[in-house]
Amino acid sequence: MLNRHAVELGILAALALECRVAPESVFARKNYFYPDLPKGYQISQYEQPLATDGRLTFAVAGEPRTVRIRRVHLEEDAGKSLHGDDAVRAAGHAEGYSLLDFNRCGVPLIEIVTEPDLRAPEEARSFLETLKLVLEYTGVSDVKLEEGSLRCDANISLRPKGSGESGVAVEIKNLNSFRFVQRALAHEIERQAALLDAGRPVVRETRQYLEATGTTAPLRGKEEAQDYRYFPDPDLVRLVVDAAWQERLQARLPEMPAAKHARYLDELGLPEHEARVLTSSLPLSSFFEQAIAQGGEPRAVANWTVGELCRLMNAHAVSPCELKLTPAHLVELLQLLDAGTLSRPLAREVLEASLLTGNSPRAVAQARGMTQISNEAELTLLVDRVLSAHPGPVADYLGGKERALGFLVGQVMRASGGRANPQTVGRLLKEKLGREG
Amino acid sequence: MRLLGSIDRLASELARKEYSAVELVEEALDRVERLDGTLRAFITVLPETALAQAAAVDRARSRGDRLSPLAGIPMALKDNLCTRGIPTTCGSRMLDGYRPPYSATVWRRLEAAGAVLVGKTNLDEFAMGSSTENSAFFPTRNPWDPKRVPGGSSGGSAAAVAAGEVVYALGSDTGGSIRQPASFTGVVGLKPTYGRVSRYGLIAFASSLDQVGPLARTVRDSATVLHAISGHDPLDSTSAAVPVPDWAARLDGEVRGIKIGVPLEYFGTGVDPEVARLVRQAVDLLVGMGAEAAECSLPHTEYAVATYYVLAPAEASSNLARYDGVRYGWRAPGAKSLTELYTLSRQQGFGREVKRRIMLGTYALSAGYYEAYYLKSQKVRSLIRQDFDRAFERFDVLAMPTSPEVAFRHGERASDPLRMYMADALTIPVNLAGLPGISLPCGFSRGLPVGLQLVGRPFEEETLLRVAHAYEVATPEWRQAVPPGIAAGRGDDA
């Protein structure tokens, strides 16, 4: 029985990649024997996939590039085989044992196949990063390479410059990070080029990437070439996706990263850097959007989110999902800053405390007595004390050295424990020195 | 001899407490004890669970619960239907000792209705065969003549009903496996429209053709059982969400105005003239009762057997891939490599006919042959279906023999698979077209039962049952005949 939710996620991914969703698609059986495939066949799609003819635009060195998507299809996962490696020993078995993990067996997955439009290893990597982001936005998968919820096989072939015909393609598996994809492709280009330069043919095969050496090695030989005997699965009826269903899903599709990025620039007036950082992480951009929805001024929220908040999350190794600080907290912090209740340095301190404790900025500031001093009488006392303690800089300022004023402001700030309102202090200092001079 | 009575009659006698469900099942178990040493209809007999189920029905009745007409009625299941915790062998060494962790939907529905499961019946291994000689355990005998086969692959279910070991049984029909044994043993066998009954828990042979249905003593009983097992099942995506009428309540013996088509191809070469004569005689009788009949043609009939023997094995080759010695089923001891584990387990676990079909099907799906065999057969399948579509523009039902011949002798065709395959030539097209078909007794040739096959439009079991029932009521002599050696005494209660 087909899992409706899986179909909907597949359609969402297809729509996000601007594919044409087939009004009818067919599930096929891919027949082969392997111990981690308990039915002896994998349910997949072959001749009539869920969706075709899509595209994804991404940037390489700031330049937009578009890759055509050949197809998006649904299939089931097989189990996992563990052979004589650390995992087998860890499970308390001797070498020579193989273990089978059926936990992911039958779990639905989608396969996305591109046209051969990528030209360089770094393009492949940028494409994958953008694809990952798009999939994360759709909510189709949590796209974790390390957990296998996103996997990648890369095909590569070389051809003479100017030739329209592709060379023999080699498939590379065991690519556990985008960095490895880039490295494996680079290595494969070198290897294939060396073969071709020497007048030797490239063999059509599946190779695996070896992390230790950064090279590739054959995975299975040609003699084991399989005939999968694909045929329509008679247990599953044709999948019919009518226009109404597709429209409902289209409406559910969230704003995609590229559109969001453009909106941040054009409508919210964010600088490029901040727009890019925010849209490259779904949790970060949704934090940002919640904050502005609660009245935060977009540029200030973006500035603080991308700057101070990201710095603190890095420093404390807190991921956006684990963040105790709420968007409302950030808005509150910016209000305290605006009102002059907190100085920038104090605001940073409060942000860090809120991030670590989850307490609201107002509560943190109050608990620590950290409200800014704007009271002029109070500040005048401090200003007078600093002026009498530093006659040298005073003389310098009066002699025309404007920079000495900064030093004096700093001293007042220090004397106030950082709580003095620097604008007020500056004004008071000028007034005093002007009068006295 | 209560067990030769119909569900209808036994249900009302149980309701009147003329005897208890426990007494009834004791009688069934006693008959199995006495008869099955010769017949060998059962692979597994379940005295304890059957007695417990019967006792539960008796308790429910004494509480005054509203009970299904099937409550307390002893029955049997073909051993390719999964029964939770109860061995389910599929007639194969491969699944010897297998106890499914779940029950087929049909059994869950019957169990909920208070059915009393006497045992699991013999079949050709993985339902592949027409004689029940391909069982890995033993062949089943025909109650009408122990030297002859009961047909197959639901031969155990057919023999058990014919001999009065149970009142009804479920079988499965991929190419005639309910109707042909029903015909050979003189009972009623109904293959519902593809999608009418859930296949969940039916161990798959050919998924696009398999369908579960009843073997019973009367048409009305078939209707009662069909009603209990029909309906959409969220666990089987090929099960149809269509209404399930109360067929039994609508049987009124009326056939006036019904248009019966008689396809000439089903009376040609290979059909025993005596069988053909009895079937035509049955049609004449229906005409005498007010039906109209005319000859017609289903021109692609001759390609049905060849088409079937590409498509069914192709699906089977994939469906049976799971028996690889890894997860369950027979695992060959002493294998030294993975390939050896696969080859030895399958070599030892499967019988000849199953291996033959796996090879046929693997071949038909292989690169380079797929278009010529599998795809071509799918196209012919469409043509066969269109033949029926056209015929049903003119007719309400089609009438023809179920089997070209009466039951044959044990061993007679075991070494000639092609001749064996022809035994299903008249039932296979109905599976290819996904239509409902029923076989019911229409006389005897040389002392052996002959079956009349009626075929209806998709999901129009009602018309099919109505015509079958009318014929049955008009010919009580066929139902009153009892196999020699089987105690007589069943009454007329259709």
Short mmCIF file of N, CA and C in Angstrom, two decimals, chain A residues 276-384:
data_model
loop_
_atom_site.label_atom_id
_atom_site.label_comp_id
_atom_site.label_asym_id
_atom_site.label_seq_id
_atom_site.Cartn_x
_atom_site.Cartn_y
_atom_site.Cartn_z
N ARG A 276 22.12 36.79 2.41
CA ARG A 276 22.65 35.48 2.04
C ARG A 276 22.79 34.57 3.26
N VAL A 277 23.35 35.12 4.33
CA VAL A 277 23.54 34.29 5.52
C VAL A 277 22.18 33.82 6.06
N LEU A 278 21.22 34.74 6.11
CA LEU A 278 19.91 34.38 6.67
C LEU A 278 19.22 33.31 5.83
N THR A 279 19.23 33.45 4.50
CA THR A 279 18.49 32.49 3.66
C THR A 279 19.20 31.16 3.54
N SER A 280 20.49 31.12 3.88
CA SER A 280 21.20 29.85 3.72
C SER A 280 20.93 28.91 4.89
N SER A 281 20.11 29.36 5.83
CA SER A 281 19.72 28.47 6.93
C SER A 281 18.25 28.69 7.22
N LEU A 282 17.47 27.63 7.07
CA LEU A 282 16.03 27.78 7.28
C LEU A 282 15.70 28.21 8.70
N PRO A 283 16.32 27.60 9.74
CA PRO A 283 16.00 28.03 11.10
C PRO A 283 16.38 29.49 11.34
N LEU A 284 17.49 29.93 10.76
CA LEU A 284 17.93 31.31 10.95
C LEU A 284 16.96 32.28 10.28
N SER A 285 16.55 31.94 9.04
CA SER A 285 15.65 32.86 8.35
C SER A 285 14.29 32.86 9.02
N SER A 286 13.87 31.72 9.57
CA SER A 286 12.55 31.76 10.21
C SER A 286 12.64 32.51 11.55
N PHE A 287 13.80 32.43 12.21
CA PHE A 287 14.01 33.23 13.42
C PHE A 287 13.89 34.72 13.07
N PHE A 288 14.57 35.08 11.98
CA PHE A 288 14.57 36.46 11.51
C PHE A 288 13.14 36.92 11.20
N GLU A 289 12.40 36.06 10.47
CA GLU A 289 11.07 36.47 10.05
C GLU A 289 10.10 36.57 11.22
N GLN A 290 10.28 35.69 12.19
CA GLN A 290 9.42 35.78 13.38
C GLN A 290 9.71 37.08 14.12
N ALA A 291 11.00 37.45 14.17
CA ALA A 291 11.36 38.66 14.89
C ALA A 291 10.76 39.90 14.21
N ILE A 292 10.82 39.94 12.88
CA ILE A 292 10.25 41.14 12.25
C ILE A 292 8.72 41.10 12.32
N ALA A 293 8.17 39.90 12.35
CA ALA A 293 6.71 39.80 12.49
C ALA A 293 6.27 40.35 13.84
N GLN A 294 7.19 40.30 14.81
CA GLN A 294 6.85 40.81 16.14
C GLN A 294 7.32 42.24 16.33
N GLY A 295 7.53 42.95 15.22
CA GLY A 295 7.78 44.38 15.30
C GLY A 295 9.23 44.78 15.20
N GLY A 296 10.14 43.82 15.04
CA GLY A 296 11.55 44.18 14.92
C GLY A 296 11.82 44.92 13.61
N GLU A 297 12.71 45.87 13.64
CA GLU A 297 13.06 46.59 12.41
C GLU A 297 13.98 45.68 11.62
N PRO A 298 13.63 45.38 10.36
CA PRO A 298 14.34 44.32 9.62
C PRO A 298 15.86 44.48 9.58
N ARG A 299 16.34 45.67 9.28
CA ARG A 299 17.79 45.82 9.13
C ARG A 299 18.51 45.58 10.45
N ALA A 300 17.91 46.13 11.55
CA ALA A 300 18.55 45.94 12.86
C ALA A 300 18.50 44.47 13.27
N VAL A 301 17.33 43.82 13.04
CA VAL A 301 17.20 42.40 13.40
C VAL A 301 18.21 41.58 12.61
N ALA A 302 18.30 41.84 11.29
CA ALA A 302 19.22 41.10 10.45
C ALA A 302 20.65 41.32 10.93
N ASN A 303 20.99 42.56 11.20
CA ASN A 303 22.33 42.88 11.64
C ASN A 303 22.69 42.13 12.92
N TRP A 304 21.80 42.14 13.86
CA TRP A 304 22.07 41.45 15.12
C TRP A 304 22.05 39.93 14.97
N THR A 305 21.15 39.44 14.12
CA THR A 305 21.05 37.99 13.96
C THR A 305 22.32 37.44 13.29
N VAL A 306 22.68 38.09 12.17
CA VAL A 306 23.82 37.59 11.42
C VAL A 306 25.13 37.88 12.16
N GLY A 307 25.19 39.03 12.84
CA GLY A 307 26.42 39.40 13.53
C GLY A 307 26.53 38.75 14.89
N GLU A 308 25.95 39.42 15.87
CA GLU A 308 26.17 39.02 17.25
C GLU A 308 25.60 37.64 17.58
N LEU A 309 24.38 37.39 17.11
CA LEU A 309 23.73 36.12 17.47
C LEU A 309 24.50 34.94 16.87
N CYS A 310 24.87 35.03 15.60
CA CYS A 310 25.63 33.94 14.98
C CYS A 310 26.97 33.76 15.68
N ARG A 311 27.62 34.87 16.03
CA ARG A 311 28.90 34.77 16.72
C ARG A 311 28.75 34.02 18.05
N LEU A 312 27.70 34.40 18.80
CA LEU A 312 27.47 33.75 20.09
C LEU A 312 27.11 32.28 19.93
N MET A 313 26.29 31.97 18.91
CA MET A 313 25.90 30.55 18.70
C MET A 313 27.14 29.73 18.37
N ASN A 314 28.03 30.31 17.58
CA ASN A 314 29.28 29.62 17.27
C ASN A 314 30.12 29.43 18.51
N ALA A 315 30.27 30.54 19.26
CA ALA A 315 31.15 30.51 20.43
C ALA A 315 30.65 29.49 21.45
N HIS A 316 29.34 29.36 21.57
CA HIS A 316 28.79 28.44 22.58
C HIS A 316 28.33 27.13 21.97
N ALA A 317 28.63 26.94 20.68
CA ALA A 317 28.25 25.71 19.98
C ALA A 317 26.77 25.40 20.15
N VAL A 318 25.94 26.41 19.95
CA VAL A 318 24.48 26.23 20.03
C VAL A 318 23.95 26.26 18.60
N SER A 319 23.18 25.24 18.23
CA SER A 319 22.62 25.26 16.88
C SER A 319 21.32 26.05 16.91
N PRO A 320 20.89 26.57 15.74
CA PRO A 320 19.66 27.38 15.70
C PRO A 320 18.47 26.64 16.32
N CYS A 321 18.46 25.29 16.18
CA CYS A 321 17.32 24.53 16.70
C CYS A 321 17.33 24.46 18.23
N GLU A 322 18.53 24.59 18.80
CA GLU A 322 18.62 24.47 20.26
C GLU A 322 18.50 25.82 20.97
N LEU A 323 18.32 26.84 20.16
CA LEU A 323 18.35 28.20 20.69
C LEU A 323 17.26 28.44 21.74
N LYS A 324 17.69 28.91 22.96
CA LYS A 324 16.69 29.22 23.99
C LYS A 324 16.17 30.64 23.81
N LEU A 325 17.00 31.45 23.16
CA LEU A 325 16.61 32.84 22.89
C LEU A 325 15.51 32.85 21.83
N THR A 326 14.41 33.56 22.13
CA THR A 326 13.31 33.59 21.15
C THR A 326 13.42 34.85 20.30
N PRO A 327 12.75 34.83 19.13
CA PRO A 327 12.73 36.05 18.31
C PRO A 327 12.20 37.24 19.10
N ALA A 328 11.21 36.99 19.96
CA ALA A 328 10.64 38.07 20.76
C ALA A 328 11.71 38.67 21.68
N HIS A 329 12.60 37.83 22.19
CA HIS A 329 13.69 38.32 23.03
C HIS A 329 14.57 39.31 22.27
N LEU A 330 14.89 38.96 21.02
CA LEU A 330 15.76 39.84 20.24
C LEU A 330 15.07 41.19 20.00
N VAL A 331 13.77 41.13 19.70
CA VAL A 331 13.02 42.36 19.48
C VAL A 331 13.05 43.22 20.74
N GLU A 332 12.86 42.58 21.87
CA GLU A 332 12.87 43.29 23.15
C GLU A 332 14.23 43.95 23.39
N LEU A 333 15.29 43.20 23.07
CA LEU A 333 16.64 43.71 23.25
C LEU A 333 16.86 44.97 22.40
N LEU A 334 16.38 44.89 21.14
CA LEU A 334 16.56 46.04 20.25
C LEU A 334 15.75 47.24 20.73
N GLN A 335 14.62 46.98 21.35
CA GLN A 335 13.83 48.08 21.89
C GLN A 335 14.56 48.74 23.05
N LEU A 336 15.18 47.94 23.91
CA LEU A 336 15.95 48.47 25.04
C LEU A 336 17.12 49.31 24.53
N LEU A 337 17.71 48.83 23.42
CA LEU A 337 18.83 49.54 22.81
C LEU A 337 18.37 50.88 22.25
N ASP A 338 17.25 50.84 21.53
CA ASP A 338 16.68 52.03 20.90
C ASP A 338 16.33 53.10 21.93
N ALA A 339 15.73 52.62 23.03
CA ALA A 339 15.24 53.54 24.05
C ALA A 339 16.38 54.12 24.86
N GLY A 340 17.59 53.62 24.57
CA GLY A 340 18.73 54.09 25.32
C GLY A 340 18.86 53.44 26.68
N THR A 341 18.02 52.45 26.95
CA THR A 341 18.09 51.77 28.24
C THR A 341 19.37 50.95 28.33
N LEU A 342 19.77 50.36 27.17
CA LEU A 342 21.02 49.59 27.14
C LEU A 342 21.96 50.20 26.12
N SER A 343 23.22 50.21 26.45
CA SER A 343 24.24 50.59 25.47
C SER A 343 24.55 49.38 24.61
N ARG A 344 25.23 49.56 23.49
CA ARG A 344 25.57 48.41 22.64
C ARG A 344 26.37 47.36 23.39
N PRO A 345 27.42 47.78 24.13
CA PRO A 345 28.18 46.74 24.86
C PRO A 345 27.31 45.98 25.86
N LEU A 346 26.43 46.72 26.53
CA LEU A 346 25.54 46.05 27.50
C LEU A 346 24.58 45.11 26.78
N ALA A 347 24.09 45.59 25.63
CA ALA A 347 23.14 44.78 24.88
C ALA A 347 23.78 43.45 24.47
N ARG A 348 25.05 43.49 24.09
CA ARG A 348 25.75 42.26 23.72
C ARG A 348 25.81 41.31 24.90
N GLU A 349 26.11 41.87 26.05
CA GLU A 349 26.21 41.06 27.27
C GLU A 349 24.86 40.42 27.60
N VAL A 350 23.81 41.24 27.48
CA VAL A 350 22.46 40.75 27.79
C VAL A 350 22.07 39.65 26.81
N LEU A 351 22.42 39.85 25.52
CA LEU A 351 22.09 38.85 24.51
C LEU A 351 22.72 37.51 24.85
N GLU A 352 23.96 37.57 25.25
CA GLU A 352 24.66 36.33 25.59
C GLU A 352 23.98 35.62 26.76
N ALA A 353 23.60 36.44 27.77
CA ALA A 353 22.94 35.85 28.94
C ALA A 353 21.58 35.25 28.56
N SER A 354 20.85 35.95 27.71
CA SER A 354 19.54 35.44 27.29
C SER A 354 19.70 34.15 26.49
N LEU A 355 20.73 34.14 25.61
CA LEU A 355 20.99 32.97 24.78
C LEU A 355 21.29 31.75 25.65
N LEU A 356 22.03 31.99 26.73
CA LEU A 356 22.43 30.84 27.57
C LEU A 356 21.33 30.41 28.53
N THR A 357 20.52 31.38 29.00
CA THR A 357 19.55 31.04 30.03
C THR A 357 18.12 30.94 29.51
N GLY A 358 17.85 31.67 28.41
CA GLY A 358 16.47 31.72 27.94
C GLY A 358 15.66 32.78 28.68
N ASN A 359 16.30 33.51 29.56
CA ASN A 359 15.59 34.60 30.24
C ASN A 359 15.46 35.80 29.30
N SER A 360 14.42 36.59 29.51
CA SER A 360 14.20 37.72 28.60
C SER A 360 15.25 38.80 28.86
N PRO A 361 15.62 39.58 27.84
CA PRO A 361 16.63 40.63 27.99
C PRO A 361 16.28 41.61 29.11
N ARG A 362 15.01 41.96 29.19
CA ARG A 362 14.61 42.92 30.23
C ARG A 362 14.91 42.33 31.62
N ALA A 363 14.57 41.06 31.79
CA ALA A 363 14.80 40.40 33.08
C ALA A 363 16.30 40.34 33.38
N VAL A 364 17.10 40.02 32.36
CA VAL A 364 18.55 39.92 32.56
C VAL A 364 19.11 41.27 32.98
N ALA A 365 18.70 42.31 32.24
CA ALA A 365 19.24 43.64 32.50
C ALA A 365 18.88 44.10 33.91
N GLN A 366 17.63 43.83 34.29
CA GLN A 366 17.20 44.26 35.62
C GLN A 366 17.94 43.50 36.71
N ALA A 367 18.05 42.20 36.51
CA ALA A 367 18.70 41.37 37.52
C ALA A 367 20.15 41.80 37.72
N ARG A 368 20.76 42.25 36.64
CA ARG A 368 22.18 42.62 36.76
C ARG A 368 22.38 44.12 36.98
N GLY A 369 21.31 44.88 37.15
CA GLY A 369 21.42 46.31 37.34
C GLY A 369 22.09 46.98 36.15
N MET A 370 21.82 46.48 35.00
CA MET A 370 22.54 46.91 33.82
C MET A 370 21.86 47.99 33.00
N THR A 371 20.94 48.73 33.63
CA THR A 371 20.28 49.73 32.80
C THR A 371 21.19 50.93 32.59
N GLN A 372 21.06 51.55 31.45
CA GLN A 372 21.93 52.64 31.05
C GLN A 372 21.65 53.90 31.87
N ILE A 373 22.71 54.63 32.18
CA ILE A 373 22.54 55.87 32.92
C ILE A 373 22.40 57.01 31.92
N SER A 374 21.22 57.64 31.90
CA SER A 374 21.02 58.78 31.01
C SER A 374 20.75 60.05 31.83
N ASN A 375 20.65 59.80 33.13
CA ASN A 375 20.38 60.93 34.03
C ASN A 375 21.56 61.91 34.01
N GLU A 376 21.29 63.18 33.62
CA GLU A 376 22.38 64.12 33.38
C GLU A 376 23.12 64.53 34.65
N ALA A 377 22.38 64.65 35.72
CA ALA A 377 23.01 65.03 36.99
C ALA A 377 24.03 63.97 37.40
N GLU A 378 23.60 62.73 37.26
CA GLU A 378 24.45 61.61 37.65
C GLU A 378 25.70 61.58 36.76
N LEU A 379 25.46 61.80 35.46
CA LEU A 379 26.57 61.73 34.51
C LEU A 379 27.53 62.93 34.69
N THR A 380 26.96 64.08 35.02
CA THR A 380 27.80 65.27 35.20
C THR A 380 28.84 65.05 36.29
N LEU A 381 28.44 64.34 37.36
CA LEU A 381 29.37 64.02 38.43
C LEU A 381 30.55 63.21 37.88
N LEU A 382 30.23 62.22 37.07
CA LEU A 382 31.27 61.37 36.51
C LEU A 382 32.17 62.16 35.56
N VAL A 383 31.55 63.00 34.74
CA VAL A 383 32.29 63.80 33.78
C VAL A 383 33.28 64.73 34.52
N ASP A 384 32.79 65.37 35.57
CA ASP A 384 33.66 66.26 36.33
C ASP A 384 34.86 65.52 36.91
#
